[in-house]
Coordinates of C-alpha atoms and ligand atoms in Angstrom, one line a residue:
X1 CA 185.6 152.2 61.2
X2 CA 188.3 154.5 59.7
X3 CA 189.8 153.0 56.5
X4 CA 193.2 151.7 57.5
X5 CA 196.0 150.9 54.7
X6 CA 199.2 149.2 55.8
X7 CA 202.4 148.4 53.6
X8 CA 203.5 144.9 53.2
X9 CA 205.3 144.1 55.8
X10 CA 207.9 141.1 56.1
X11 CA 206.3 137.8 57.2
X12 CA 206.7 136.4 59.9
X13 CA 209.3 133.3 60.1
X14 CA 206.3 131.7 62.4
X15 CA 204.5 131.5 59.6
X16 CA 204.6 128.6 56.5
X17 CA 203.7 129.5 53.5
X18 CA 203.7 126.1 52.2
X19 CA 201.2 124.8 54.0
X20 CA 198.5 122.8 52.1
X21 CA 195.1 124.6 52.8
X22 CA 192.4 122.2 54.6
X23 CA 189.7 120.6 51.9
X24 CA 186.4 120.8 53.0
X25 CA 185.5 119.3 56.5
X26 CA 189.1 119.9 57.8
X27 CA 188.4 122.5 59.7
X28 CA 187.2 121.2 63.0
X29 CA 190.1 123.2 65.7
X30 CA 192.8 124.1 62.8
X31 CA 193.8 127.9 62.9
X32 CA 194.7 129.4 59.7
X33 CA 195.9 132.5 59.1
X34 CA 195.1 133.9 55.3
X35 CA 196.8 137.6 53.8
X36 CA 195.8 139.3 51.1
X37 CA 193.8 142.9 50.4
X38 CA 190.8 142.7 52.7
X39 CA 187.1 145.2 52.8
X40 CA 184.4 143.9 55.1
X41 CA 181.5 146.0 55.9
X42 CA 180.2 147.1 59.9
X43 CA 177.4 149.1 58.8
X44 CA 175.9 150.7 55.3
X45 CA 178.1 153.2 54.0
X46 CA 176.5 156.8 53.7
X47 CA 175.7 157.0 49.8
X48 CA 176.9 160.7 50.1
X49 CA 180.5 160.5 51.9
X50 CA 183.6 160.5 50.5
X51 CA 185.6 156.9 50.3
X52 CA 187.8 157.8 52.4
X53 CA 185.4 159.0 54.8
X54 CA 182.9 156.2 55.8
X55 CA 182.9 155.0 58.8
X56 CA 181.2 151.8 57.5
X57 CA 184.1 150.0 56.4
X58 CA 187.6 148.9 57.3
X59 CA 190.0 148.2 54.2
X60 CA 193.4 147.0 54.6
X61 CA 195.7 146.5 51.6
X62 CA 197.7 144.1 53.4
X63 CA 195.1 142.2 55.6
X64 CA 195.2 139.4 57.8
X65 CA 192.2 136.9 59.1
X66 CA 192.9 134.0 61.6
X67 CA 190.5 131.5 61.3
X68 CA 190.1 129.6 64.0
X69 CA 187.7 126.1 64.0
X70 CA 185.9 128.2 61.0
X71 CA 185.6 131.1 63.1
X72 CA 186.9 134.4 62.5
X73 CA 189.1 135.0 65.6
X74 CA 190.9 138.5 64.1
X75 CA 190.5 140.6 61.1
X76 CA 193.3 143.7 60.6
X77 CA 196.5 144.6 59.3
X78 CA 198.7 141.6 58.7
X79 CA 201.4 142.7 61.5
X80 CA 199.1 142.6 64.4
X81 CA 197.2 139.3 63.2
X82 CA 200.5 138.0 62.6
X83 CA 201.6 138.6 65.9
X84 CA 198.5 137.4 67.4
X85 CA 198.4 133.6 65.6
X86 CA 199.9 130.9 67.2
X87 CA 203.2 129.4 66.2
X88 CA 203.3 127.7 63.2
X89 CA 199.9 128.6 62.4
X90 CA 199.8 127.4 58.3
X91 CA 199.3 130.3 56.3
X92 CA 196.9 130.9 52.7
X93 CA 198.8 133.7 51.2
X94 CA 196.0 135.7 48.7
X95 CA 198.6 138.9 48.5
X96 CA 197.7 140.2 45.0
X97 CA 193.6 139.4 45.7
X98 CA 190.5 140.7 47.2
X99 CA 189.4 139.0 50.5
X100 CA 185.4 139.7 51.1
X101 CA 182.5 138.5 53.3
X102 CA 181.0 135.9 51.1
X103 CA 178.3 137.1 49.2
X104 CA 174.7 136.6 50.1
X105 CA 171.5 136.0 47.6
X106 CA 168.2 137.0 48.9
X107 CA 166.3 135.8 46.3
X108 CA 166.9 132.6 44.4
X109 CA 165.1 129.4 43.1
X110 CA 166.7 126.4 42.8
X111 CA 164.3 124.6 40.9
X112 CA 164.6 127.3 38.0
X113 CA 167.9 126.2 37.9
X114 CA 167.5 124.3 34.2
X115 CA 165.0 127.3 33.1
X116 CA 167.4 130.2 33.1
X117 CA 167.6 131.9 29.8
X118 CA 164.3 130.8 28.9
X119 CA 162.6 133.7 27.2
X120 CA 159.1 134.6 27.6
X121 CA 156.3 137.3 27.4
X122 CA 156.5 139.3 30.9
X123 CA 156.2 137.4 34.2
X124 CA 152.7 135.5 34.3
X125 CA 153.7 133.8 30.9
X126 CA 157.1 133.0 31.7
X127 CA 156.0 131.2 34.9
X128 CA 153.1 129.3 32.9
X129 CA 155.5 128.3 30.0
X130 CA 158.6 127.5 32.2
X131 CA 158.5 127.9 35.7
X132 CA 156.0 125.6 36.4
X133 CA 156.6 122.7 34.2
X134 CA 160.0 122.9 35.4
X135 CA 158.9 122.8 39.3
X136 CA 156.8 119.8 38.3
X137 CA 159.9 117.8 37.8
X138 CA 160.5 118.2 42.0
X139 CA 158.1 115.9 42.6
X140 CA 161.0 113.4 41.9
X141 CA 163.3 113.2 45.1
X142 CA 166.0 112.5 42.5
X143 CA 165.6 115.3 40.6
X144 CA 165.6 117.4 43.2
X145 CA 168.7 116.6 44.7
X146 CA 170.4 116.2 41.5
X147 CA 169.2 119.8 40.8
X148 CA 170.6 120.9 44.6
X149 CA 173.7 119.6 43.8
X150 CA 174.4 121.5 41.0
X151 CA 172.7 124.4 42.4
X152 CA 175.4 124.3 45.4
X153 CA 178.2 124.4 43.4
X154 CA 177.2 127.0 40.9
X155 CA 176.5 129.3 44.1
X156 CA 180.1 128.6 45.5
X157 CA 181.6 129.0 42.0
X158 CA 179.3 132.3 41.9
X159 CA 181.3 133.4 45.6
X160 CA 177.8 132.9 47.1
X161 CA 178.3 131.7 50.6
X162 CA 174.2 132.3 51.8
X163 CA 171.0 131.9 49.7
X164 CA 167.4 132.2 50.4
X165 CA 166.0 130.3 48.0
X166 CA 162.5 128.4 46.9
X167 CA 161.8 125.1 46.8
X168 CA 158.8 123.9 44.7
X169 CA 155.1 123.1 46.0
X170 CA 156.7 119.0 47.2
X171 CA 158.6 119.2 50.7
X172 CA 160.8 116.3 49.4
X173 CA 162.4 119.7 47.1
X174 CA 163.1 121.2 50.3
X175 CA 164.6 118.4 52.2
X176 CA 166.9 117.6 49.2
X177 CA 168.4 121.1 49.0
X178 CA 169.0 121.1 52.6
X179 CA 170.6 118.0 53.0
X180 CA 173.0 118.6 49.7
X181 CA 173.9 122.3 51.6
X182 CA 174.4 120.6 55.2
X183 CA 176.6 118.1 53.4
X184 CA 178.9 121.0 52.0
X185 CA 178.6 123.0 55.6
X186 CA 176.9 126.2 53.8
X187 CA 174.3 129.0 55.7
X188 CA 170.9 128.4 53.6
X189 CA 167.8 129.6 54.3
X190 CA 165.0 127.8 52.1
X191 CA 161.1 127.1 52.2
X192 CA 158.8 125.3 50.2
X193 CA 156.4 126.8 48.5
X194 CA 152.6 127.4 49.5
X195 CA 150.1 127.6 46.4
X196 CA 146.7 126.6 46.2
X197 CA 145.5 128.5 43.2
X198 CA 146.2 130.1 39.9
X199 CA 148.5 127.1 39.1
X200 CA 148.2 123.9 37.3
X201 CA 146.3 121.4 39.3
X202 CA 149.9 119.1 40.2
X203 CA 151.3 122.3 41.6
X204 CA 148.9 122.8 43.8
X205 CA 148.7 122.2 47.5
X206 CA 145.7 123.3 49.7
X207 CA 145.6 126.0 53.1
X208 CA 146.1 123.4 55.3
X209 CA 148.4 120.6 54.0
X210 CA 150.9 123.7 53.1
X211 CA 150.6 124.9 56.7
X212 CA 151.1 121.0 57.9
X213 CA 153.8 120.3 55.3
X214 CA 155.6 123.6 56.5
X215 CA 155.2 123.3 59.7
X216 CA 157.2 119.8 59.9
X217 CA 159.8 121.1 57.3
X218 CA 160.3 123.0 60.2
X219 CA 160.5 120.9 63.0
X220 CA 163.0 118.7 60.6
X221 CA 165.3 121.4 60.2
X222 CA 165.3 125.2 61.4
X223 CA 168.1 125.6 63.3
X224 CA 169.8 122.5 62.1
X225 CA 173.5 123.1 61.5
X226 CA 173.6 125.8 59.4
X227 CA 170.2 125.7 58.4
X228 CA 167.3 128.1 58.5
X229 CA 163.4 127.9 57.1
X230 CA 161.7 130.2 55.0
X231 CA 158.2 130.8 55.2
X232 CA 157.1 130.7 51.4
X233 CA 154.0 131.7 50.0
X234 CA 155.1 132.0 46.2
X235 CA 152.9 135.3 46.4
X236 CA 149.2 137.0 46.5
X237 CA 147.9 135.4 43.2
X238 CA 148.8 131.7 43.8
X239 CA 147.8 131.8 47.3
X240 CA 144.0 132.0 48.5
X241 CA 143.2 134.5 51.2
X242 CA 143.0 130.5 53.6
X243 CA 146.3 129.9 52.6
X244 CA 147.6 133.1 53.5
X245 CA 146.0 132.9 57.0
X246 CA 148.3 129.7 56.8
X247 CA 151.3 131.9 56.2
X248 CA 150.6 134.2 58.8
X249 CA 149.5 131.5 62.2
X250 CA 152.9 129.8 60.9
X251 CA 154.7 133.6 60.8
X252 CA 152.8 134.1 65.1
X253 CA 154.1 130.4 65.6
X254 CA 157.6 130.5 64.4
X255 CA 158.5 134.6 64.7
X256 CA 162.3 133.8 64.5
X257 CA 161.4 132.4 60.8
X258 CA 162.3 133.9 57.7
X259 CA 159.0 134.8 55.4
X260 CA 159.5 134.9 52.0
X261 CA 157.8 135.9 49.2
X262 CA 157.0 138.4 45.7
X263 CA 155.3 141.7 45.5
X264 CA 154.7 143.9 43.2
X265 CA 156.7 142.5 40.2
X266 CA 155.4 143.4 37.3
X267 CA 152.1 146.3 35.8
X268 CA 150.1 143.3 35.0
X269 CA 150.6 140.9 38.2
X270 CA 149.6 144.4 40.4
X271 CA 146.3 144.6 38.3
X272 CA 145.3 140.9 39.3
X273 CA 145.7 141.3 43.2
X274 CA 144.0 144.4 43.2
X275 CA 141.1 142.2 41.4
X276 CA 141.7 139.4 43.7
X277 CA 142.3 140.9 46.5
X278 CA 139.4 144.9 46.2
X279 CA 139.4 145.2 50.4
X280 CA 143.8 145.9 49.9
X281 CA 144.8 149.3 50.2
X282 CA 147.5 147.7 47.8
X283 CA 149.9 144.4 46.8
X284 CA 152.2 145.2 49.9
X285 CA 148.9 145.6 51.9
X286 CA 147.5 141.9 51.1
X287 CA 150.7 140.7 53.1
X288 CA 150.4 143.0 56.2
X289 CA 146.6 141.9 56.7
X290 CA 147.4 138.5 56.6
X291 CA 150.9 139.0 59.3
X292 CA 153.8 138.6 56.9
X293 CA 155.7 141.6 57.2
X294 CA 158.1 141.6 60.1
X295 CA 161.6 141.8 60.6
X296 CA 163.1 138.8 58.3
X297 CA 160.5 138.9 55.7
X298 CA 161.7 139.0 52.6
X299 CA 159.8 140.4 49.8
X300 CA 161.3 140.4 45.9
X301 CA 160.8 143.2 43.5
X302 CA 159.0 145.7 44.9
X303 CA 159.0 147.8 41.8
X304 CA 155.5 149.1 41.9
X305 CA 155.3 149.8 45.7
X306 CA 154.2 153.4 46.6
X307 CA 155.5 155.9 49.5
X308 CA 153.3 154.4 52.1
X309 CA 154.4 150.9 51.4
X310 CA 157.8 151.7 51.2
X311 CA 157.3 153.4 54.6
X312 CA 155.4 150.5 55.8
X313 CA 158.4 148.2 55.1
X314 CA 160.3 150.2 56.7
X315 CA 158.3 150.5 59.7
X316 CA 157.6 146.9 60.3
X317 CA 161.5 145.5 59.2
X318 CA 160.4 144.0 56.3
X319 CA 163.4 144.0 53.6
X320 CA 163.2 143.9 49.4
X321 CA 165.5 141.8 47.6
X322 CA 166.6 143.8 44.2
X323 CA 166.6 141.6 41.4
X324 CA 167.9 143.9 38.3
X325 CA 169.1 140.7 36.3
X326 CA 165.2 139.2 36.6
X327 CA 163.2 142.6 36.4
X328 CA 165.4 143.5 33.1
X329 CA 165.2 139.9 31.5
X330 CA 161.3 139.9 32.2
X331 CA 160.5 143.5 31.3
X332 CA 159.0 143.8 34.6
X333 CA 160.4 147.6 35.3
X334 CA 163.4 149.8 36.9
X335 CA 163.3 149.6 40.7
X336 CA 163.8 153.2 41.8
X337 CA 166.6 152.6 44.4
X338 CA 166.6 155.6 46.0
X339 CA 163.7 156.0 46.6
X340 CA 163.8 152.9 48.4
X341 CA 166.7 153.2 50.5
X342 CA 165.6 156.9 51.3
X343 CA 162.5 155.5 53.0
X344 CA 165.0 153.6 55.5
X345 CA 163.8 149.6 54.0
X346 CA 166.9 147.4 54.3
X347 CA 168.0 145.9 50.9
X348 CA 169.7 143.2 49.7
X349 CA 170.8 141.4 46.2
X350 CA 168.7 138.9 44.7
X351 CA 169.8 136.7 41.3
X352 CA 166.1 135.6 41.0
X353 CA 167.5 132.9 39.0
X354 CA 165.9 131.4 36.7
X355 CA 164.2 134.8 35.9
X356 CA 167.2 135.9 37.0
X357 CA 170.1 136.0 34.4
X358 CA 173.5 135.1 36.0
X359 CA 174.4 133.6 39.7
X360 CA 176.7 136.2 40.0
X361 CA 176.2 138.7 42.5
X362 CA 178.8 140.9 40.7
X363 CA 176.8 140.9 37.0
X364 CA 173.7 141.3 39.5
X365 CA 175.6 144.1 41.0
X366 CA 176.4 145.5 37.6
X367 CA 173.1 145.8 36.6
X368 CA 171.7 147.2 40.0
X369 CA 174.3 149.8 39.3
X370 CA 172.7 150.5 35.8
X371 CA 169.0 150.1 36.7
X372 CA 169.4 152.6 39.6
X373 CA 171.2 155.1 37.0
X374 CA 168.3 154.9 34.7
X375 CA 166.0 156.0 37.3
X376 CA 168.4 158.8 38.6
X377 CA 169.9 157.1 41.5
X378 CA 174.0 156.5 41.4
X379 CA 174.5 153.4 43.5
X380 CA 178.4 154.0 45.0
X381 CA 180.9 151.1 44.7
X382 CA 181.2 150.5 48.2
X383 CA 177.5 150.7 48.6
X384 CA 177.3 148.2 46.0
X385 CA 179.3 145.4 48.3
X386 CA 177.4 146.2 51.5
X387 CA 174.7 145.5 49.7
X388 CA 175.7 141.8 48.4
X389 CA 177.3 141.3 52.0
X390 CA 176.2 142.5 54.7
X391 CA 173.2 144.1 54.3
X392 CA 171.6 140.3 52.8
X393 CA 173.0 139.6 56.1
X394 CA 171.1 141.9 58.1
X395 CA 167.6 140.8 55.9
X396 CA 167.8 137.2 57.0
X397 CA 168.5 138.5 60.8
X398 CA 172.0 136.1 60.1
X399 CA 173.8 139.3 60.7
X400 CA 175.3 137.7 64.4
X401 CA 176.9 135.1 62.2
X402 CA 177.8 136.2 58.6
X403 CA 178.2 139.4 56.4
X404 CA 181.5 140.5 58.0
X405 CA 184.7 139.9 60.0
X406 CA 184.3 141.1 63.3
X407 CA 185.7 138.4 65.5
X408 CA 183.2 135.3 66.7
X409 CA 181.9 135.3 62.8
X410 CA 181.5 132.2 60.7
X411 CA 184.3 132.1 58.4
X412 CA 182.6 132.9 54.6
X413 CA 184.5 134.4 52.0
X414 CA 185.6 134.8 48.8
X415 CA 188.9 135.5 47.2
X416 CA 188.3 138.0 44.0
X417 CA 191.0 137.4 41.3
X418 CA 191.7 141.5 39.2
X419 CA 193.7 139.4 36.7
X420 CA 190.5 136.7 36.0
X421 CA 190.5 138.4 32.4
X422 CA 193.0 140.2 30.3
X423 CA 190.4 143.4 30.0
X424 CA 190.0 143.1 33.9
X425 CA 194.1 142.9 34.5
X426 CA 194.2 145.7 32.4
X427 CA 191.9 148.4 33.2
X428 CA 192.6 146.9 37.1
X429 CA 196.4 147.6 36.6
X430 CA 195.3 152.2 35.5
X431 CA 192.8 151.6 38.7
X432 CA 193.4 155.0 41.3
X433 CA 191.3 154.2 44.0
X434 CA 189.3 150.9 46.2
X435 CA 186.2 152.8 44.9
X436 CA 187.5 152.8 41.4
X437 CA 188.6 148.9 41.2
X438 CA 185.2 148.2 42.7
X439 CA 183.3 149.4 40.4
X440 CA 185.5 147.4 37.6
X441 CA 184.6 144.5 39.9
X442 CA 180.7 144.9 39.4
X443 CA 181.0 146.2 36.0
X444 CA 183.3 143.7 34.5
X445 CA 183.2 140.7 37.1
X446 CA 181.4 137.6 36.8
X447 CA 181.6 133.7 37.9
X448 CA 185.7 133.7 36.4
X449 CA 186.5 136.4 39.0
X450 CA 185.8 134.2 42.3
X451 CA 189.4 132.7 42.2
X452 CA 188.1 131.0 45.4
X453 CA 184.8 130.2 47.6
X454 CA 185.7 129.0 51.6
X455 CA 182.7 128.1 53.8
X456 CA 183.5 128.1 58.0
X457 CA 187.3 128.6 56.6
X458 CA 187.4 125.8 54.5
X459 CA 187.8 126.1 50.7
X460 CA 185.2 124.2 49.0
X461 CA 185.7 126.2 45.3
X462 CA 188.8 127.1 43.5
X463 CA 188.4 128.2 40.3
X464 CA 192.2 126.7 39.7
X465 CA 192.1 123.6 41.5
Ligands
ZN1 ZN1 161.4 135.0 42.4

């Protein structure tokens, strides 16, 4: 799609601009139409091309979406959506703002939520120290959904419209999450975690009761609402060779499913397997024996992969979430990007909270930018926001509902504020170019710059209100 800017144009007397927005659950047959500066993604943009010659992405300066029953009916220039909304059709005028696809988190847990910023020695002592006397806590329905709660609205604060995220080893984690996200109306993906080993003892769940536990975790709700399960072993260490057989006859079972789990994270972590596992080519090569890569697998990290994993990845559909915030914060290493994306594996943003250090996908985006640099890779602006959109799309095979806004799309996005700080309004008001205030939107944005989060066209955040 060719890059189309439009002047303002006058609006149309049809249209009231004092119309009160619907609150959440007000959506159910209402058209809205909403204006502002719009960039939505149909494919990834080529890394090499000019801005102005992608044919990825379609940018309006003066944009219009009409919404219709949370469903994006028409995405363009503001004249011809205008002109295409019915009478009276209440309007949400963002002129001023940036309109994206909501973002999307491939890798997140929620029960790390209270554990973020938690400093420890490297991976395998953080998760002894915090992670798992943290998880314990989930055994508690009421911690759990206390914790969802909060979780949900730190995502939508975030502009994070889709997650998949980890529960803890007790299903009653998972069923909390989901029924605190189908409450609010959001897209999740979640699993809860298999482990059997390598854990402490009240963490641990056995081959069988995780593929019993999983398997009616999935019969409660994949496909419910907006709902979708993960399959989640936590990764090779914590799960016996059994337990991944588990995995896999649940992967056969189930092939729509999303699988999700870690590899090759961190020097130490990679050493284990290869002791745990001697018959493995390598990490990746644990999970392709047992039937866990596939299209909608999910793997996190990936920092340590070699060529023929990375072609192996890419062979079999399986996708890596980047988590720069969570590799940095754990000296676990610099994911070569490049090399990644020049093997053709689809990649999306992960916060890896709490390893993870913000639940922004714009600080995560900033330091994607930095950690590709450092390994000689120079991720483009507009790369940068396929990545966070549509591409996390594409990895949870959601990409038929969510991660643009072609026409029949559920109705996610986010409204991006340049004036959310005085640096931002400043360097924002010298910006040329889309590619240069892009870049000042991963480099200097955070959680202040989502001036507003709406979920099936409904907003459920403003940063104002
Ligand atoms: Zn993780």
């Amino acid at each position: 799609m060719p890059e189309r800017d439009h002047a303002p144009l006058p609006m149309n007397p049809a249209l009231r601009s004092d119309a009160t927005p619907p609150g959440p659950g007000a959506t159910a047959g209402a058209a809205r139409l909403v204006r502002g500066e719009i960039l939505h993604f149909s494919g990834a943009p080529d890394a090499g091309a000019p801005a102005d010659a992608s044919p990825a992405y379609e940018h309006y300066a003066d944009g219009g979406l009409l919404i219709e029953a949370g469903i994006v009916r028409r995405c363009g220039a503001w004249a011809e959506v205008a002109a295409a909304a019915p009478p009276a059709t209440p309007l949400d005028d963002q002129r001023g703002r940036l309109i994206l696809p909501g973002l999307v988190d491939i890798h997140v847990h929620y029960p790390q939520t209270d554990i973020i910023a938690s400093p420890g020695r490297g991976l395998l002592d953080w998760l002894e120290r915090y992670a798992f006397v943290a998880e314990r806590r989930f055994a508690d329905p009421a911690v759990a959904r206390e914790t969802a709660g909060f979780f949900c609205e730190e995502l939508l604060r975030n502009g994070t419209t889709t997650a998949l995220v980890f529960g803890t080893v007790h299903p009653q984690s998972v069923d909390a999450l989901f029924e605190v996200a189908q409450d609010r109306g959001l897209r999740l993906v979640a699993g809860k975690v298999m482990m059997d080993r390598h854990c402490p003892e009240f963490l641990r769940d056995t081959a069988q009761s995780s593929y019993d536990d999983s398997k009616r975790l999935i019969e409660r709700w994949q496909g419910v609402g907006r709902l979708g399960y993960a399959i989640t072993p936590r990764f090779a260490a914590s799960s016996s060779p059994a337990q991944l057989e588990a995995a896999g006859a649940l992967a056969r079972e189930f092939p729509q499913l999303v699988v999700q789990s870690h590899v090759a994270e961190n020097t130490a972590e990679v050493a284990w397997i290869r002791a745990l596992y001697p018959d493995s080519r390598s990490y990746l090569d644990v999970y392709d024996r047992h039937g866990l890569l596939k299209p909608h697998a999910v793997y996190a990290h990936g920092i340590y992969l070699d060529g023929a994993d990375r072609q192996r990845m890419a062979d079999s559909g399986t996708a890596l979430a980047f988590c720069p915030t969570s590799n940095l914060f754990l000296g676990s290493g610099l994911l070569d990007l490049g090399q990644v994306l020049e093997a053709g594996v689809g990649v999306g943003m992960g916060s890896d909270v709490g390893g993870g250090t913000s639940f922004s996908l714009l600080r995560t985006l900033g330091a994607a930018y930095q950690v590709a640099h450092l390994k000689g890779y120079v991720m483009r602006p507009l790369q940068a926001f396929y990545l966070a959109t549509l591409a996390g799309a594409r990895a949870l095979g959601l990409e038929q509902h969510i991660g643009n806004f072609a026409p029949g799309k559920e109705a996610d996005f986010i409204v991006l504020d340049p004036a959310a700080t005085p640096l931002l309004a400043r360097r924002m008001a010298a910006a040329q170019s889309l590619d240069e205030r892009l870049f000042l939107w991963l480099t200097l944005g955070d959680d202040r710059a989502i001036a507003s989060t709406y979920v099936m066209g409904a907003p459920l955040w403003r940063r104002d209100a």
